[in-house]
């Protein structure tokens, strides 16, 4: 393994030294470096781009070995009306992944912010809510049994103050909706990794404590959970306590759980200073988080929410340019930071 890294470094050295085109400079790829280091490299993807933009597909299949559909497996997308499932787009995406040697992360089975219209603002009895959620999870996970490598079973169930969020599922079922969701998912696909996914644990200690408390209670009750997803939606102007982040990831690892970086991006929109400076700070954050992930044994995948600034959810409302490739699919400082961190080069 060391030998591979050494060889990769040598290739990069010559590539940079000879001023090769940006295409050549993207060697060694994140995918191969990740494989050398035992880390899955992932990207959030959209159905539209996979089937309409060949350059997007090229970059995706070159650098990544797992992909997460960013909207197509959410309840809002899959459930046009009660009792009805529309798997047309997700089926195509999963077939694409299989043809292109990528594994798929299923995102997400239970998220109170992704509600189909027919469910939004409804008051449900406990029995009704349980029946809807069980049908949704069992049908969806069974359909892709053996085809989805990890499921984000529950997304964002903890509030910023660390308590459980008072969402529709909590209010109609009670806090046990979380354990139930994991149990149903496990019964439908015993081999899929089952993940609890959330944001801001890295910058909000109350939230981190709330998530830890939830994990402890799940483990004490033998709920089938395999890992925790850190979304990692960062900005260049907010301080990130790297030691605290590493300690938190290690604590989760010590509980016997995997850690996954599931949706990383780094906004630069409100950065004070030049764009070049912002891009350097952004690159440093990518480098730091990657370095921590490599140092924490439990950290098994590193996924960004998209990969090109041309298709980031954050660029819809401002110029955040949060990803490792620019809008023309050229590598940014953030890409080279990830690459060199994976090679163990400062
Ligand atoms: C976002 C998608 O990227 C958008 O296209 C969609 O409109 C809203 O959701 N946390 C999550 C993701 O867990 O599901 C969100 O994805 C981004 C924040």
Short mmCIF file of C-alpha atoms and ligand atoms in Angstrom, two decimals:
data_model
loop_
_atom_site.label_atom_id
_atom_site.label_comp_id
_atom_site.label_asym_id
_atom_site.label_seq_id
_atom_site.Cartn_x
_atom_site.Cartn_y
_atom_site.Cartn_z
CA UNK A 1 0.00 0.00 0.00
CA UNK A 2 2.81 2.41 0.96
CA UNK A 3 4.43 1.63 -2.37
CA UNK A 4 1.28 2.65 -4.23
CA UNK A 5 1.12 5.93 -2.39
CA UNK A 6 4.76 6.56 -3.16
CA UNK A 7 4.15 5.83 -6.83
CA UNK A 8 1.06 8.06 -6.85
CA UNK A 9 3.10 10.89 -5.34
CA UNK A 10 5.74 10.47 -8.00
CA UNK A 11 3.13 10.62 -10.77
CA UNK A 12 1.63 13.76 -9.25
CA UNK A 13 5.07 15.33 -8.94
CA UNK A 14 5.80 14.81 -12.62
CA UNK A 15 2.30 15.78 -13.67
CA UNK A 16 2.56 19.12 -11.88
CA UNK A 17 6.18 19.65 -12.91
CA UNK A 18 5.45 19.17 -16.58
CA UNK A 19 2.45 21.47 -16.47
CA UNK A 20 0.10 18.89 -17.90
CA UNK A 21 -3.44 19.85 -18.71
CA UNK A 22 -5.98 19.82 -15.90
CA UNK A 23 -7.21 16.43 -17.11
CA UNK A 24 -3.76 14.92 -16.57
CA UNK A 25 -3.35 16.64 -13.23
CA UNK A 26 -6.38 14.87 -11.84
CA UNK A 27 -4.27 11.71 -11.71
CA UNK A 28 -4.09 9.91 -9.38
CA UNK A 29 -7.84 9.88 -9.03
CA UNK A 30 -9.67 10.23 -5.73
CA UNK A 31 -11.20 6.84 -6.40
CA UNK A 32 -7.88 5.03 -6.67
CA UNK A 33 -6.35 6.92 -3.76
CA UNK A 34 -9.40 6.14 -1.64
CA UNK A 35 -9.14 2.48 -2.55
CA UNK A 36 -5.46 2.46 -1.52
CA UNK A 37 -6.41 4.00 1.83
CA UNK A 38 -9.50 1.87 2.43
CA UNK A 39 -11.86 4.83 2.11
CA UNK A 40 -14.92 4.98 -0.16
CA UNK A 41 -15.07 8.25 -2.12
CA UNK A 42 -18.58 9.43 -2.87
CA UNK A 43 -20.60 12.15 -4.55
CA UNK A 44 -24.21 13.27 -4.43
CA UNK A 45 -25.72 12.98 -7.92
CA UNK A 46 -28.88 13.86 -9.82
CA UNK A 47 -30.81 11.74 -12.30
CA UNK A 48 -30.97 14.58 -14.80
CA UNK A 49 -27.19 14.98 -15.02
CA UNK A 50 -26.46 11.25 -15.15
CA UNK A 51 -28.55 10.92 -18.28
CA UNK A 52 -27.89 14.28 -19.92
CA UNK A 53 -24.32 15.38 -19.26
CA UNK A 54 -21.52 13.08 -20.47
CA UNK A 55 -18.71 15.20 -18.93
CA UNK A 56 -20.43 14.88 -15.55
CA UNK A 57 -20.57 11.11 -15.91
CA UNK A 58 -16.87 11.04 -16.89
CA UNK A 59 -15.80 12.93 -13.81
CA UNK A 60 -18.10 10.95 -11.51
CA UNK A 61 -16.92 7.56 -12.70
CA UNK A 62 -13.27 8.65 -12.70
CA UNK A 63 -13.09 9.94 -9.15
CA UNK A 64 -15.78 8.23 -7.10
CA UNK A 65 -16.81 4.71 -6.19
CA UNK A 66 -20.05 5.43 -4.34
CA UNK A 67 -22.89 7.78 -5.26
CA UNK A 68 -25.86 9.19 -3.38
CA UNK A 69 -28.98 10.27 -5.31
CA UNK A 70 -29.63 13.69 -3.73
CA UNK A 71 -33.42 13.74 -4.16
CA UNK A 72 -34.64 10.69 -6.06
CA UNK A 73 -34.91 8.28 -3.11
CA UNK A 74 -36.62 10.73 -0.78
CA UNK A 75 -40.23 10.15 0.21
CA UNK A 76 -41.31 13.24 -1.69
CA UNK A 77 -39.89 11.81 -4.91
CA UNK A 78 -40.98 8.19 -4.47
CA UNK A 79 -44.51 8.70 -3.21
CA UNK A 80 -46.83 10.59 -5.59
CA UNK A 81 -49.96 9.44 -3.71
CA UNK A 82 -50.96 7.24 -0.78
CA UNK A 83 -50.09 3.59 -1.38
CA UNK A 84 -48.33 4.45 -4.67
CA UNK A 85 -44.60 4.19 -5.34
CA UNK A 86 -42.76 5.61 -8.35
CA UNK A 87 -39.35 3.98 -8.61
CA UNK A 88 -38.76 4.90 -12.25
CA UNK A 89 -35.91 7.35 -11.73
CA UNK A 90 -34.28 5.56 -8.82
CA UNK A 91 -34.32 2.27 -10.78
CA UNK A 92 -32.47 3.97 -13.63
CA UNK A 93 -29.91 5.47 -11.28
CA UNK A 94 -29.22 2.16 -9.60
CA UNK A 95 -28.85 0.45 -12.98
CA UNK A 96 -26.43 3.22 -13.99
CA UNK A 97 -24.39 2.67 -10.83
CA UNK A 98 -24.18 -1.06 -11.42
CA UNK A 99 -23.08 -0.59 -15.04
CA UNK A 100 -20.41 1.87 -13.91
CA UNK A 101 -19.05 0.01 -10.91
CA UNK A 102 -20.35 2.41 -8.27
CA UNK A 103 -22.15 1.47 -5.06
CA UNK A 104 -25.27 3.41 -4.09
CA UNK A 105 -26.10 5.16 -0.83
CA UNK A 106 -29.84 5.39 -0.23
CA UNK A 107 -30.87 8.83 0.99
CA UNK A 108 -33.14 8.96 2.94
CA UNK A 109 -36.02 6.90 4.37
CA UNK A 110 -37.27 9.20 7.13
CA UNK A 111 -36.83 12.96 6.85
CA UNK A 112 -39.55 15.27 8.09
CA UNK A 113 -38.49 17.87 5.51
CA UNK A 114 -39.17 15.58 2.57
CA UNK A 115 -42.89 15.05 2.71
CA UNK A 116 -45.13 14.31 -0.27
CA UNK A 117 -48.01 16.81 -0.65
CA UNK A 118 -50.58 14.24 0.47
CA UNK A 119 -48.76 13.87 3.80
CA UNK A 120 -47.84 17.48 4.42
CA UNK A 121 -49.81 19.13 7.23
CA UNK A 122 -51.86 16.03 7.95
CA UNK A 123 -52.68 15.05 11.49
CA UNK A 124 -52.10 11.31 11.71
CA UNK A 125 -53.20 8.87 14.37
CA UNK A 126 -50.36 6.76 15.79
CA UNK A 127 -51.61 3.68 13.91
CA UNK A 128 -51.88 5.55 10.62
CA UNK A 129 -48.40 7.04 10.96
CA UNK A 130 -46.85 3.67 11.81
CA UNK A 131 -48.60 2.01 8.87
CA UNK A 132 -47.43 4.71 6.43
CA UNK A 133 -43.83 4.64 7.61
CA UNK A 134 -43.62 0.86 7.77
CA UNK A 135 -45.07 0.47 4.28
CA UNK A 136 -42.69 3.10 2.94
CA UNK A 137 -39.55 1.64 4.47
CA UNK A 138 -40.36 -2.01 3.86
CA UNK A 139 -41.34 -1.50 0.22
CA UNK A 140 -38.40 0.77 -0.62
CA UNK A 141 -35.66 -1.17 1.14
CA UNK A 142 -36.97 -4.54 -0.11
CA UNK A 143 -37.03 -3.33 -3.69
CA UNK A 144 -33.32 -2.55 -3.54
CA UNK A 145 -32.27 -5.37 -1.24
CA UNK A 146 -28.64 -6.22 -2.02
CA UNK A 147 -28.38 -3.19 -4.33
CA UNK A 148 -27.98 -0.36 -1.84
CA UNK A 149 -24.82 -0.49 0.18
CA UNK A 150 -25.85 1.92 2.93
CA UNK A 151 -29.15 3.58 3.84
CA UNK A 152 -29.48 6.92 5.60
CA UNK A 153 -32.41 5.55 7.57
CA UNK A 154 -33.27 8.61 9.62
CA UNK A 155 -32.16 12.12 8.71
CA UNK A 156 -31.97 15.12 11.07
CA UNK A 157 -33.99 13.83 14.02
CA UNK A 158 -32.10 15.91 16.61
CA UNK A 159 -32.77 19.65 17.10
CA UNK A 160 -30.05 22.28 17.50
CA UNK A 161 -30.61 22.20 21.29
CA UNK A 162 -29.94 18.46 21.41
CA UNK A 163 -33.50 17.31 22.06
CA UNK A 164 -35.42 15.16 19.58
CA UNK A 165 -37.04 17.30 16.91
CA UNK A 166 -40.81 17.71 17.25
CA UNK A 167 -41.59 16.63 13.72
CA UNK A 168 -44.61 14.86 12.26
CA UNK A 169 -43.22 11.38 13.02
CA UNK A 170 -42.28 12.26 16.59
CA UNK A 171 -45.64 13.85 17.23
CA UNK A 172 -47.72 11.07 15.80
CA UNK A 173 -45.66 8.01 16.86
CA UNK A 174 -43.39 9.19 19.69
CA UNK A 175 -39.60 8.96 19.95
CA UNK A 176 -39.69 5.25 19.14
CA UNK A 177 -40.28 6.04 15.45
CA UNK A 178 -36.48 6.13 15.09
CA UNK A 179 -35.90 2.61 16.43
CA UNK A 180 -38.86 1.33 14.43
CA UNK A 181 -37.43 2.75 11.21
CA UNK A 182 -34.11 0.98 11.75
CA UNK A 183 -35.84 -2.29 12.63
CA UNK A 184 -37.99 -2.22 9.47
CA UNK A 185 -35.00 -1.34 7.30
CA UNK A 186 -32.94 -4.15 8.82
CA UNK A 187 -35.71 -6.69 8.30
CA UNK A 188 -36.01 -5.65 4.64
CA UNK A 189 -32.26 -5.80 3.92
CA UNK A 190 -30.16 -7.36 6.69
CA UNK A 191 -26.91 -6.66 4.81
CA UNK A 192 -27.31 -2.94 4.14
CA UNK A 193 -25.41 -0.57 6.43
CA UNK A 194 -27.93 1.46 8.40
CA UNK A 195 -26.94 5.04 9.12
CA UNK A 196 -28.24 7.89 11.28
CA UNK A 197 -27.45 11.13 9.37
CA UNK A 198 -27.33 14.69 10.72
CA UNK A 199 -25.72 18.14 10.40
CA UNK A 200 -23.85 20.62 12.60
CA UNK A 201 -22.54 18.04 15.09
CA UNK A 202 -19.11 19.45 14.23
CA UNK A 203 -19.95 23.02 15.24
CA UNK A 204 -22.73 22.69 17.81
CA UNK A 205 -21.80 20.84 21.04
CA UNK A 206 -25.46 20.62 22.15
CA UNK A 207 -26.35 18.93 18.92
CA UNK A 208 -23.36 16.57 19.21
CA UNK A 209 -24.41 15.61 22.75
CA UNK A 210 -27.98 15.08 21.60
CA UNK A 211 -26.84 12.76 18.82
CA UNK A 212 -24.56 10.84 21.20
CA UNK A 213 -27.45 10.40 23.64
CA UNK A 214 -29.66 9.10 20.84
CA UNK A 215 -26.95 6.64 19.74
CA UNK A 216 -26.44 5.39 23.30
CA UNK A 217 -30.13 4.76 23.75
CA UNK A 218 -30.33 2.94 20.41
CA UNK A 219 -27.35 0.75 21.18
CA UNK A 220 -28.66 -0.03 24.67
CA UNK A 221 -31.90 -1.22 23.08
CA UNK A 222 -30.05 -3.30 20.43
CA UNK A 223 -31.41 -1.22 17.56
CA UNK A 224 -29.66 -2.30 14.34
CA UNK A 225 -27.61 0.80 13.58
CA UNK A 226 -24.21 0.62 11.87
CA UNK A 227 -23.03 4.18 11.65
CA UNK A 228 -23.41 7.92 11.81
CA UNK A 229 -23.35 10.27 8.84
CA UNK A 230 -21.82 13.68 9.30
CA UNK A 231 -23.33 15.88 6.61
CA UNK A 232 -20.54 18.49 7.00
CA UNK A 233 -22.12 21.49 5.29
CA UNK A 234 -19.34 23.93 6.19
CA UNK A 235 -18.47 27.55 5.45
CA UNK A 236 -15.08 29.25 5.12
CA UNK A 237 -15.99 31.92 7.69
CA UNK A 238 -16.99 29.73 10.63
CA UNK A 239 -14.36 28.26 12.92
CA UNK A 240 -14.11 24.46 12.88
CA UNK A 241 -12.64 22.86 16.01
CA UNK A 242 -10.66 20.03 14.45
CA UNK A 243 -9.69 18.39 17.72
CA UNK A 244 -13.29 18.31 18.91
CA UNK A 245 -14.39 16.86 15.58
CA UNK A 246 -11.80 14.11 15.73
CA UNK A 247 -12.67 13.34 19.36
CA UNK A 248 -16.37 13.11 18.48
CA UNK A 249 -15.69 10.77 15.57
CA UNK A 250 -13.46 8.63 17.77
CA UNK A 251 -16.13 8.49 20.46
CA UNK A 252 -18.62 7.24 17.90
CA UNK A 253 -16.05 4.71 16.66
CA UNK A 254 -15.54 3.51 20.23
CA UNK A 255 -19.26 2.75 20.38
CA UNK A 256 -18.66 0.25 17.59
CA UNK A 257 -20.21 2.45 14.91
CA UNK A 258 -18.86 3.63 11.57
CA UNK A 259 -18.46 7.29 10.77
CA UNK A 260 -19.34 8.58 7.31
CA UNK A 261 -18.90 12.01 5.80
CA UNK A 262 -22.10 12.10 3.82
CA UNK A 263 -22.72 15.53 2.24
CA UNK A 264 -19.64 17.70 2.57
CA UNK A 265 -19.49 21.10 0.90
CA UNK A 266 -17.84 24.37 1.93
CA UNK A 267 -19.58 27.68 1.14
CA UNK A 268 -17.47 30.73 0.31
CA UNK A 269 -20.24 33.29 -0.38
CA UNK A 270 -19.75 35.44 2.73
CA UNK A 271 -15.99 35.08 2.97
CA UNK A 272 -14.16 38.33 3.69
CA UNK A 273 -11.24 38.69 1.30
CA UNK A 274 -10.50 37.77 -2.28
CA UNK A 275 -11.92 34.78 -4.08
CA UNK A 276 -8.44 33.24 -4.20
CA UNK A 277 -8.16 33.48 -0.42
CA UNK A 278 -11.60 31.98 0.01
CA UNK A 279 -10.68 29.06 -2.24
CA UNK A 280 -7.54 28.44 -0.19
CA UNK A 281 -9.47 28.39 3.08
CA UNK A 282 -11.99 26.08 1.44
CA UNK A 283 -9.19 23.77 0.29
CA UNK A 284 -7.71 23.72 3.79
CA UNK A 285 -11.05 22.66 5.27
CA UNK A 286 -11.35 19.82 2.78
CA UNK A 287 -7.78 18.81 3.62
CA UNK A 288 -8.42 18.96 7.38
CA UNK A 289 -11.62 16.93 7.27
CA UNK A 290 -10.04 14.34 4.98
CA UNK A 291 -6.99 14.11 7.25
CA UNK A 292 -9.23 13.53 10.27
CA UNK A 293 -11.29 10.93 8.43
CA UNK A 294 -8.09 9.08 7.50
CA UNK A 295 -6.85 9.27 11.09
CA UNK A 296 -10.10 7.93 12.58
CA UNK A 297 -10.31 4.21 11.97
CA UNK A 298 -14.10 4.23 12.07
CA UNK A 299 -14.35 6.72 9.19
CA UNK A 300 -15.20 4.63 6.12
CA UNK A 301 -16.45 7.02 3.44
CA UNK A 302 -16.07 10.61 2.31
CA UNK A 303 -18.90 12.01 0.20
CA UNK A 304 -19.39 15.54 -1.14
CA UNK A 305 -22.87 16.85 -2.00
CA UNK A 306 -22.24 16.98 -5.73
CA UNK A 307 -18.72 17.48 -7.07
CA UNK A 308 -18.92 20.42 -9.51
CA UNK A 309 -19.94 23.97 -8.64
CA UNK A 310 -22.09 23.85 -11.78
CA UNK A 311 -24.57 21.65 -9.92
CA UNK A 312 -24.57 22.49 -6.24
CA UNK A 313 -27.82 22.93 -4.29
CA UNK A 314 -26.09 25.93 -2.64
CA UNK A 315 -25.40 27.75 -5.88
CA UNK A 316 -29.13 27.98 -6.52
CA UNK A 317 -29.45 30.92 -4.13
CA UNK A 318 -26.01 32.59 -4.29
CA UNK A 319 -22.48 32.07 -5.45
CA UNK A 320 -21.17 29.61 -2.90
CA UNK A 321 -18.97 27.45 -5.15
CA UNK A 322 -18.69 24.83 -2.40
CA UNK A 323 -17.29 21.80 -4.26
CA UNK A 324 -13.87 20.42 -5.37
CA UNK A 325 -14.45 21.00 -9.12
CA UNK A 326 -15.41 24.32 -10.69
CA UNK A 327 -18.38 24.98 -12.95
CA UNK A 328 -16.32 23.83 -15.98
CA UNK A 329 -15.41 20.57 -14.22
CA UNK A 330 -11.82 21.69 -13.68
CA UNK A 331 -10.16 20.79 -10.38
CA UNK A 332 -10.01 23.55 -7.75
CA UNK A 333 -7.54 23.93 -4.87
CA UNK A 334 -10.03 21.86 -2.85
CA UNK A 335 -9.58 18.93 -5.22
CA UNK A 336 -5.78 19.05 -4.92
CA UNK A 337 -6.12 19.33 -1.14
CA UNK A 338 -8.18 16.12 -1.03
CA UNK A 339 -5.77 14.42 -3.39
CA UNK A 340 -2.67 15.33 -1.41
CA UNK A 341 -4.31 14.51 1.94
CA UNK A 342 -5.14 11.06 0.56
CA UNK A 343 -1.51 10.68 -0.47
CA UNK A 344 -0.33 11.79 2.94
CA UNK A 345 1.48 14.79 1.39
CA UNK A 346 1.43 18.11 3.26
C1 LIG B 1 -31.08 18.89 -0.62
C2 LIG B 1 -30.96 18.66 -2.10
O1 LIG B 1 -29.62 18.76 -2.51
C3 LIG B 1 -31.80 19.67 -2.82
O2 LIG B 1 -31.76 19.44 -4.23
C4 LIG B 1 -33.22 19.61 -2.29
O3 LIG B 1 -33.97 20.61 -2.88
C5 LIG B 1 -33.26 19.79 -0.80
O4 LIG B 1 -32.43 18.83 -0.21
N1 LIG B 1 -29.34 17.89 4.07
C6 LIG B 1 -29.78 16.72 3.51
C7 LIG B 1 -30.05 16.67 2.05
O5 LIG B 1 -29.83 15.69 4.18
O6 LIG B 1 -31.10 15.81 1.74
C8 LIG B 1 -30.32 18.03 1.47
O7 LIG B 1 -30.37 17.88 0.06
C9 LIG B 1 -29.26 19.01 1.89
C10 LIG B 1 -29.23 19.15 3.38
#
